[in-house]
Each structure stands twice: as structure tokens, then as C-alpha cells.
XYZ file of C-alpha atoms in Angstrom:
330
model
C 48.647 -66.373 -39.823
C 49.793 -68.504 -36.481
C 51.804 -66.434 -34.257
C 55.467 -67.414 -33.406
C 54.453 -68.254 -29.939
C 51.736 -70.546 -30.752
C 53.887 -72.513 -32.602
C 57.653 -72.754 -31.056
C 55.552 -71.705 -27.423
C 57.152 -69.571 -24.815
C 60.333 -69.929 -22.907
C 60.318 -70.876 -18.749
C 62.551 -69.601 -16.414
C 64.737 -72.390 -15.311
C 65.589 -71.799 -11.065
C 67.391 -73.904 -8.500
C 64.460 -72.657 -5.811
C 60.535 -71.204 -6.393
C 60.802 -67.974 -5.942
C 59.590 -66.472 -2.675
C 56.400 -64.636 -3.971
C 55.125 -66.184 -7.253
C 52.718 -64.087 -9.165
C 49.357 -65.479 -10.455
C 50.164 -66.868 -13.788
C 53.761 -67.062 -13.685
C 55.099 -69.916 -14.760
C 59.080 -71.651 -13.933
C 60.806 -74.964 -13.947
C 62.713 -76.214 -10.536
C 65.836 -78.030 -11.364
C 66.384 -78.878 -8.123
C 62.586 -80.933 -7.711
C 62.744 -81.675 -11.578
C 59.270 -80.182 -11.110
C 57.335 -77.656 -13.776
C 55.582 -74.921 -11.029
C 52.996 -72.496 -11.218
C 51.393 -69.523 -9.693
C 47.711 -69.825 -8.572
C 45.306 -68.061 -6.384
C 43.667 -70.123 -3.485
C 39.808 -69.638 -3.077
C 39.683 -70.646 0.279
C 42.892 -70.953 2.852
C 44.539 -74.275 3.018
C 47.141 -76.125 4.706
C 50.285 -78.152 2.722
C 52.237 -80.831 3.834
C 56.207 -80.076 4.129
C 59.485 -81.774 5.088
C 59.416 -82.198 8.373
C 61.894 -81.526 11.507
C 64.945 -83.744 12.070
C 64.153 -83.447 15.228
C 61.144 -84.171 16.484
C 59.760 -81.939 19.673
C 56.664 -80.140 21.473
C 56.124 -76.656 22.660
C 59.876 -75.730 20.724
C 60.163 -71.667 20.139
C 59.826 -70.361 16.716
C 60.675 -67.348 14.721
C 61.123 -66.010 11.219
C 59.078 -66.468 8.169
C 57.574 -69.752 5.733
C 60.513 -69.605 3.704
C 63.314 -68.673 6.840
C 62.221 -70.625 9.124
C 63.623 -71.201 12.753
C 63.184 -73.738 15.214
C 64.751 -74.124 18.676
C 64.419 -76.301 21.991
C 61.575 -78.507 22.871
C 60.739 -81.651 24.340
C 61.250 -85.013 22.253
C 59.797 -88.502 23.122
C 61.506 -90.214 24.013
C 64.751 -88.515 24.660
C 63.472 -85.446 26.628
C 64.532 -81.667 26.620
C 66.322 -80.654 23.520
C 68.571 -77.523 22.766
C 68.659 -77.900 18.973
C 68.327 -75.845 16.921
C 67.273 -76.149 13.126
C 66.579 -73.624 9.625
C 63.990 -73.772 7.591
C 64.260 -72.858 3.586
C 61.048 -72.981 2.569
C 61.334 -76.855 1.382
C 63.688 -78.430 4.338
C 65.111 -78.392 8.057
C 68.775 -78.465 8.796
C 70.645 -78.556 11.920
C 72.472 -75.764 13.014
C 76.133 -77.027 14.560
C 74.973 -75.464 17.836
C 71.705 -75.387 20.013
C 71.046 -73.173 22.903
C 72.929 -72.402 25.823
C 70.456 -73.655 28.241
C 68.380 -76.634 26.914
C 64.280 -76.317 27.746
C 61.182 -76.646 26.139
C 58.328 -74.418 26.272
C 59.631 -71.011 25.421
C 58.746 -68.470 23.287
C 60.777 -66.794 20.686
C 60.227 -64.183 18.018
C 62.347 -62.164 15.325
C 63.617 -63.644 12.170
C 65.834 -66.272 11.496
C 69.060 -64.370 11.339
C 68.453 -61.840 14.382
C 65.717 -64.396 16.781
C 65.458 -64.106 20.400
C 64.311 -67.372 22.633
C 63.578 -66.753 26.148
C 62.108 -68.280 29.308
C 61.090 -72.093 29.348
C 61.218 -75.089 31.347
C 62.565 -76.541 33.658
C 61.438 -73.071 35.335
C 63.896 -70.148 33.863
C 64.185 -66.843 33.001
C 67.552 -67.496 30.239
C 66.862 -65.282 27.451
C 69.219 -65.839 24.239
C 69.933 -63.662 21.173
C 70.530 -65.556 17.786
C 72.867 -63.945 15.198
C 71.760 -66.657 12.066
C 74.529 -69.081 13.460
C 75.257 -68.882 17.259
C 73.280 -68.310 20.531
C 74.301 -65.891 22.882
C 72.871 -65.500 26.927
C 71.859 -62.035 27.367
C 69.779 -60.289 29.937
C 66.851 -63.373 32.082
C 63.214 -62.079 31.943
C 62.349 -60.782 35.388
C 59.872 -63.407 36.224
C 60.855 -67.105 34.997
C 58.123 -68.979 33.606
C 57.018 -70.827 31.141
C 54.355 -72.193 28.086
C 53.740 -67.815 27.972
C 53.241 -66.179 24.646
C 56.170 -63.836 23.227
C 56.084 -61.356 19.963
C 57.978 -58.709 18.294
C 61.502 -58.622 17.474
C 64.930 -59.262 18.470
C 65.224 -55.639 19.768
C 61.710 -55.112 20.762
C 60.211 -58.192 22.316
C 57.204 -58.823 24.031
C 56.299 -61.994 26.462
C 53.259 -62.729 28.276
C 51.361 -65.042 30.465
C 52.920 -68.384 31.698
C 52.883 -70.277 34.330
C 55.805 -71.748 37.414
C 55.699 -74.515 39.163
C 56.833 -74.400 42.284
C 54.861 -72.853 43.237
C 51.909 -73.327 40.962
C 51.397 -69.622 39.652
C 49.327 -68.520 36.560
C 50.548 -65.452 35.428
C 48.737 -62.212 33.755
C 53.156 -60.479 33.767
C 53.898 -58.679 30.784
C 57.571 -57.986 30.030
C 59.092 -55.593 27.109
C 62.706 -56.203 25.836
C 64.413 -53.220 24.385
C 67.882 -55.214 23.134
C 69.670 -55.159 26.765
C 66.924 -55.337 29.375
C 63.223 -56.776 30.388
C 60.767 -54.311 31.913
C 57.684 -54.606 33.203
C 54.514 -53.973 30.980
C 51.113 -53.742 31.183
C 49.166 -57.011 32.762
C 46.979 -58.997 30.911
C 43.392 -58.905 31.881
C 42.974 -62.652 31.699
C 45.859 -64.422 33.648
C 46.675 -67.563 31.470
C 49.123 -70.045 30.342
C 49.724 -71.912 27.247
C 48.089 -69.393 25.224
C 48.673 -67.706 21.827
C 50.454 -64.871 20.870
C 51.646 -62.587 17.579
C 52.177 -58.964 16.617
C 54.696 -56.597 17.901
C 55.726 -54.933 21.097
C 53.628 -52.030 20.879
C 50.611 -53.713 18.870
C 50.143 -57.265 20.353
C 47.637 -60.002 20.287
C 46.943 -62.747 22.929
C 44.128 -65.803 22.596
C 43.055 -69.068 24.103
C 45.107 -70.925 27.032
C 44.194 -71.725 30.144
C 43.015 -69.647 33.522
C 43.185 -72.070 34.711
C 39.719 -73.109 32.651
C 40.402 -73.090 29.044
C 39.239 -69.727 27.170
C 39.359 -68.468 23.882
C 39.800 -64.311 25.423
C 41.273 -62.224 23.088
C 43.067 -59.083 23.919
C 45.338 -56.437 22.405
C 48.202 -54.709 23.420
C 49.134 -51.356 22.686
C 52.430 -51.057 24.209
C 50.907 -49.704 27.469
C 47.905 -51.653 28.456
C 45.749 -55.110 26.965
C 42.441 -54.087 26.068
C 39.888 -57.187 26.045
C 37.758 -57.658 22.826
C 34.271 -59.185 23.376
C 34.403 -61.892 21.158
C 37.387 -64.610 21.879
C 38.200 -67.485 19.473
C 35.291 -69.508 18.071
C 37.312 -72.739 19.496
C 38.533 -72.377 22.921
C 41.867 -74.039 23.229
C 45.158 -73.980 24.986
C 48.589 -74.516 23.322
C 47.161 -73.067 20.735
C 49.677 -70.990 18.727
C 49.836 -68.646 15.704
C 51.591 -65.729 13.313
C 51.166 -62.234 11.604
C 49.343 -59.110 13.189
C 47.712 -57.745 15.540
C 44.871 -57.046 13.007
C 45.500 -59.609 10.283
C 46.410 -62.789 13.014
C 46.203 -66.896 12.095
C 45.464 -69.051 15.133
C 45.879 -73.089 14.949
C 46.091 -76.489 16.727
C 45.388 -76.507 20.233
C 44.048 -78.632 22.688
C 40.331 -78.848 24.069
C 37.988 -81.278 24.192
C 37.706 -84.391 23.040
C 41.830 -84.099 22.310
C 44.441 -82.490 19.666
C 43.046 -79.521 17.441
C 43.114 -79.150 13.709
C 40.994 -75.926 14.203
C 42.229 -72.579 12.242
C 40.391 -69.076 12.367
C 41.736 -65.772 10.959
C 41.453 -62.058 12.856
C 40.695 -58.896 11.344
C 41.314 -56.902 14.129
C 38.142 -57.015 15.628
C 36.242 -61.058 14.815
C 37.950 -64.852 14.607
C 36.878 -66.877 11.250
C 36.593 -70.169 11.261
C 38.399 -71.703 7.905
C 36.979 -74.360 6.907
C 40.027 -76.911 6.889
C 42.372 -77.211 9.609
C 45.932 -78.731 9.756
C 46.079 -82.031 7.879
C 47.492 -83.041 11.386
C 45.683 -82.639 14.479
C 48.288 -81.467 17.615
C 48.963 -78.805 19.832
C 51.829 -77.097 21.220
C 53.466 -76.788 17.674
C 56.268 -73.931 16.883
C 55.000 -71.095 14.903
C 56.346 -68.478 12.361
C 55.076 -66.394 9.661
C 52.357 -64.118 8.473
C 48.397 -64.510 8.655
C 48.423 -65.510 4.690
C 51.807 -67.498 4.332
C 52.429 -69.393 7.858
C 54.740 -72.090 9.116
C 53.448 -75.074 11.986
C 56.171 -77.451 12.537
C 56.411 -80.030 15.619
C 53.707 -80.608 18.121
C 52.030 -83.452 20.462
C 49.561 -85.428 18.646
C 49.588 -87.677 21.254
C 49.950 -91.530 21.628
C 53.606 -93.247 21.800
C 55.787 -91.218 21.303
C 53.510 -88.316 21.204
C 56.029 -85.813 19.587
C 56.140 -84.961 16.004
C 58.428 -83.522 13.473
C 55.370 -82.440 10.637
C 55.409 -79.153 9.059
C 52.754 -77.579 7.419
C 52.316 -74.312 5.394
C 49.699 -72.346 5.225
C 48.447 -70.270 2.326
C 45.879 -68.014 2.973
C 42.480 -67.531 0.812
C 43.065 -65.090 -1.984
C 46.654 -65.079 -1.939
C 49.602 -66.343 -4.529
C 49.724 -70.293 -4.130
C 52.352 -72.809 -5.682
C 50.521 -75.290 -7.455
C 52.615 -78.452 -8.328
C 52.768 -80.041 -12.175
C 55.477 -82.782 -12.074
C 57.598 -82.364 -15.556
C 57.360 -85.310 -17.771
């Protein structure tokens, strides 16, 4: 005898957005898309193409997750240094009402997009701002101004690192901790470097690539004391390279080395860099970063040419995890 659900088949959930962390084999209609979505799992990591940035920028700071997104400052071609600031919900940017207090580009941010925290950047500063999900307010400056560093952590337990000034032209190995009212000074890197990566948390950090002022691909950890050097760097050497997650589970991608803009991404266990075998679907470096090792967000970037900014996003998916595959309803 046929079974009920063979014949009349099974009911889909109907939902204005996909849900956040689909399950392999689930199944639901989007009736905001008109689009009939499923759950897969990804053999291999992979990169896909999202809405991009109203605003189109390099080296902008970055915080939050692939579905709460934040982006903020930058540099756009042609119009120069930027203050705005725009949320991400997983499917598209909109402008906030307000930008920062003190427009730059190449900061570094961290925290999530209700409670983020941007701080130094150019033109040379050490302006730190706390966001609240709406507004930007100046707290405490850094205690050496700088900029295209690395930051991690959270709103209330930051971490920045690296950077450069000019004038005078000064490479920095500085580590500063935030605590949610003042910078203090932390352990020093081993490497001095600028336009590096960074991820991870103030007492479990990770720094990779940049420039000293040749480019490298060290890697070193941070255990809220002191950066311990691991022998093995990043397969691809690179500055304004950037990335997301952990300390021991870490996604690094785009850059710049020779012969131009990088597509390259490798994955960190804690101890080795992978090489995946596909790369951002557009080449660029100095993009904003967010996320987690197996669900991160690129957005912006120079990719070079005229104008050389760029509003593309791309999100990553990471091999063996949940994916949303796309069936457009009939």
C-alpha cells in the first residue's frame, strides 16, 4: 500500500529568511527570494558570491559574524577616506544613519555587530570607538597610533598588533590589550610587521603574513602574555592579507604578493596552514573580515586598476560543514 507521504508529499516550512544554521537535509521555502532552499554538506571549502557594499572601500575594519555583519571606514576611489558605516544580514548591506567619529581607513576592529570596537587608522591616529548596534562613541586612543596593524577579541577585551606610522616611517612589533576603558601594553611580536593578519581573542591570538618590511608569511600565537613563533608560516606569503575564527581553527585570504592581488585561502589547525584549493572568486587584498574559520565574510578590497576599490562580498563555507544550496521554485 503507498504511504500518505508518497502520495500528497511532505509539507516545507515557509520563512521570510534561511535560517542561520541549516541542517543537512532540511528542506524550506524563502518567500522573500521566491526561492525553494536546501541543506547540503560541502566536500571541499568554497567561496559564494554575495550582495555587495554600498559603499565601496579598501582596508575598512570589520567585525561580527556571516550573517551580522559589520563594516566601517575605508578608503573609496575615487572619493577618498570614508566614515561609513554599513550591516550585514546575511543576504545585504545597509547604511547605518551614522559613520564614525573620526573618518580613516586602515583600522582594525573586532566584536560583533551590536557591541564592535574600531580603533587606530589613517591618517596616523590612535581614536578608538565603541559601537552599541547603532551609534559610535570615542573612548580611550591606543597608546601608540598607527595603522594597517591586526586587532582581535572583543569589545571588552581587545587585542591590536603590528602597524606601521609614517612620519616617521616605523614598523611596529607593539602589542596593546583593551580591557573596556583603557589600552595597555602587551607582549611584542617577534616579527615586527605591518599589514598583516590577525584573529582569535585577547588571551589566545593569531598573527600571519605582512610585511617586515619584506613580505613573510610568520605565524605566531599569543597567549595573553607573550607571541610564541610557529615554524611553519603561511604557504603564500602575503601582506594585507586578512582573516576570521581561532587561534587554532583560523581562515586566511586575499593578500598581496607577487605578481599582484591574491585569491589564495589556507586553513590553521593550530599548528599547519592548508592550502584550499579555490580561492576568492575575486582576487584583492586589503578586504574587511568577519566570521569563523568554516562560515566567513570578505567584503571590499583593492583589486586594482581604475578605480581600484571594490564593494564584493563573498562567503565562505568551509569543507564538511552545513551549506545552502540554491533550487529556484518554479
Amino acid at each position: 500500500m503507498a504511504e500518505y507521504i508518497n502520495i500528497k508529499g511532505q509539507n516545507i516550512e515557509v520563512v521570510a529568511s534561511d535560517p542561520a544554521n541549516p541542517t543537512v537535509g532540511q528542506i524550506w521555502y524563502n518567500s522573500t527570494s521566491n526561492t525553494l532552499k536546501g541543506g547540503g554538506v560541502t566536500t571541499a571549502g568554497a567561496w559564494a558570491t554575495g550582495n555587495p557594499l554600498n559603499t565601496t572601500r579598501y582596508l575598512p575594519g570589520g567585525a561580527g559574524t556571516q550573517t551580522a555583519g559589520l563594516a566601517f571606514g575605508g578608503y573609496n576611489d575615487p572619493a577618498g577616506i570614508t566614515a561609513a558605516t554599513e550591516l550585514y544580514d546575511g543576504t545585504n548591506w545597509t547604511n547605518n544613519p551614522t559613520g564614525l567619529n573620526t573618518p580613516r581607513t586602515a583600522l582594525s576592529g573586532c566584536g560583533t555587530q551590536t557591541a564592535a570596537l574600531g580603533f587606530g587608522g589613517s591618517p596616523t591616529t590612535a581614536a578608538t570607538e565603541s559601537w552599541n548596534g547603532s551609534t559610535w562613541t570615542t573612548v580611550a586612543n591606543m597608546g601608540t597610533a598607527r595603522y594597517s596593524f591586526a586587532g582581535a577579541g572583543t569589545q571588552t577585551a581587545a587585542l591590536g598588533f603590528g602597524g606601521f606610522t609614517f612620519p616617521p616611517s616605523t614598523i611596529y612589533s607593539a602589542t596593546e590589550e583593551y580591557d573596556g576603558s583603557i589600552w595597555t601594553v602587551g607582549g611584542s611580536l617577534n616579527t615586527a610587521r605591518s599589514n598583516l593578519g590577525g584573529t582569535g581573542t585577547q588571551t589566545a591570538g593569531l598573527a600571519f603574513g605582512g610585511s617586515s618590511p619584506s613580505l613573510t608569511g610568520a605565524t605566531e600565537e599569543y597567549d595573553g602574555t607573550s607571541w610564541t613563533s610557529n615554524p611553519t608560516g603561511l604557504n603564500t606569503a602575503r601582506l594585507r592579507v586578512k582573516g576570521a575564527g581561532t587561534q587554532t581553527a583560523a581562515l586566511a585570504f586575499g593578500g598581496e604578493a607577487p605578481p599582484g592581488k591574491q585569491a589564495a585561502t589556507e586553513e590553521y589547525d593550530g599548528s599547519t596552514w592548508t592550502s584550499n584549493p579555490t580561492g576568492l572568486n575575486t582576487a584583492r587584498a586589503a578586504t574587511g573580515q568577519a566570521g569563523t574559520q568554516t562560515a566567513a565574510l570578505a567584503f571590499g578590497g583593492d583589486v586594482g586598476g581604475v578605480p581600484f576599490t571594490t564593494g564584493a562580498t563573498e562567503e565562505w563555507t568551509g569543507a564538511g560543514s552545513p551549506q545552502t544550496k540554491t533550487i529556484t521554485a518554479s
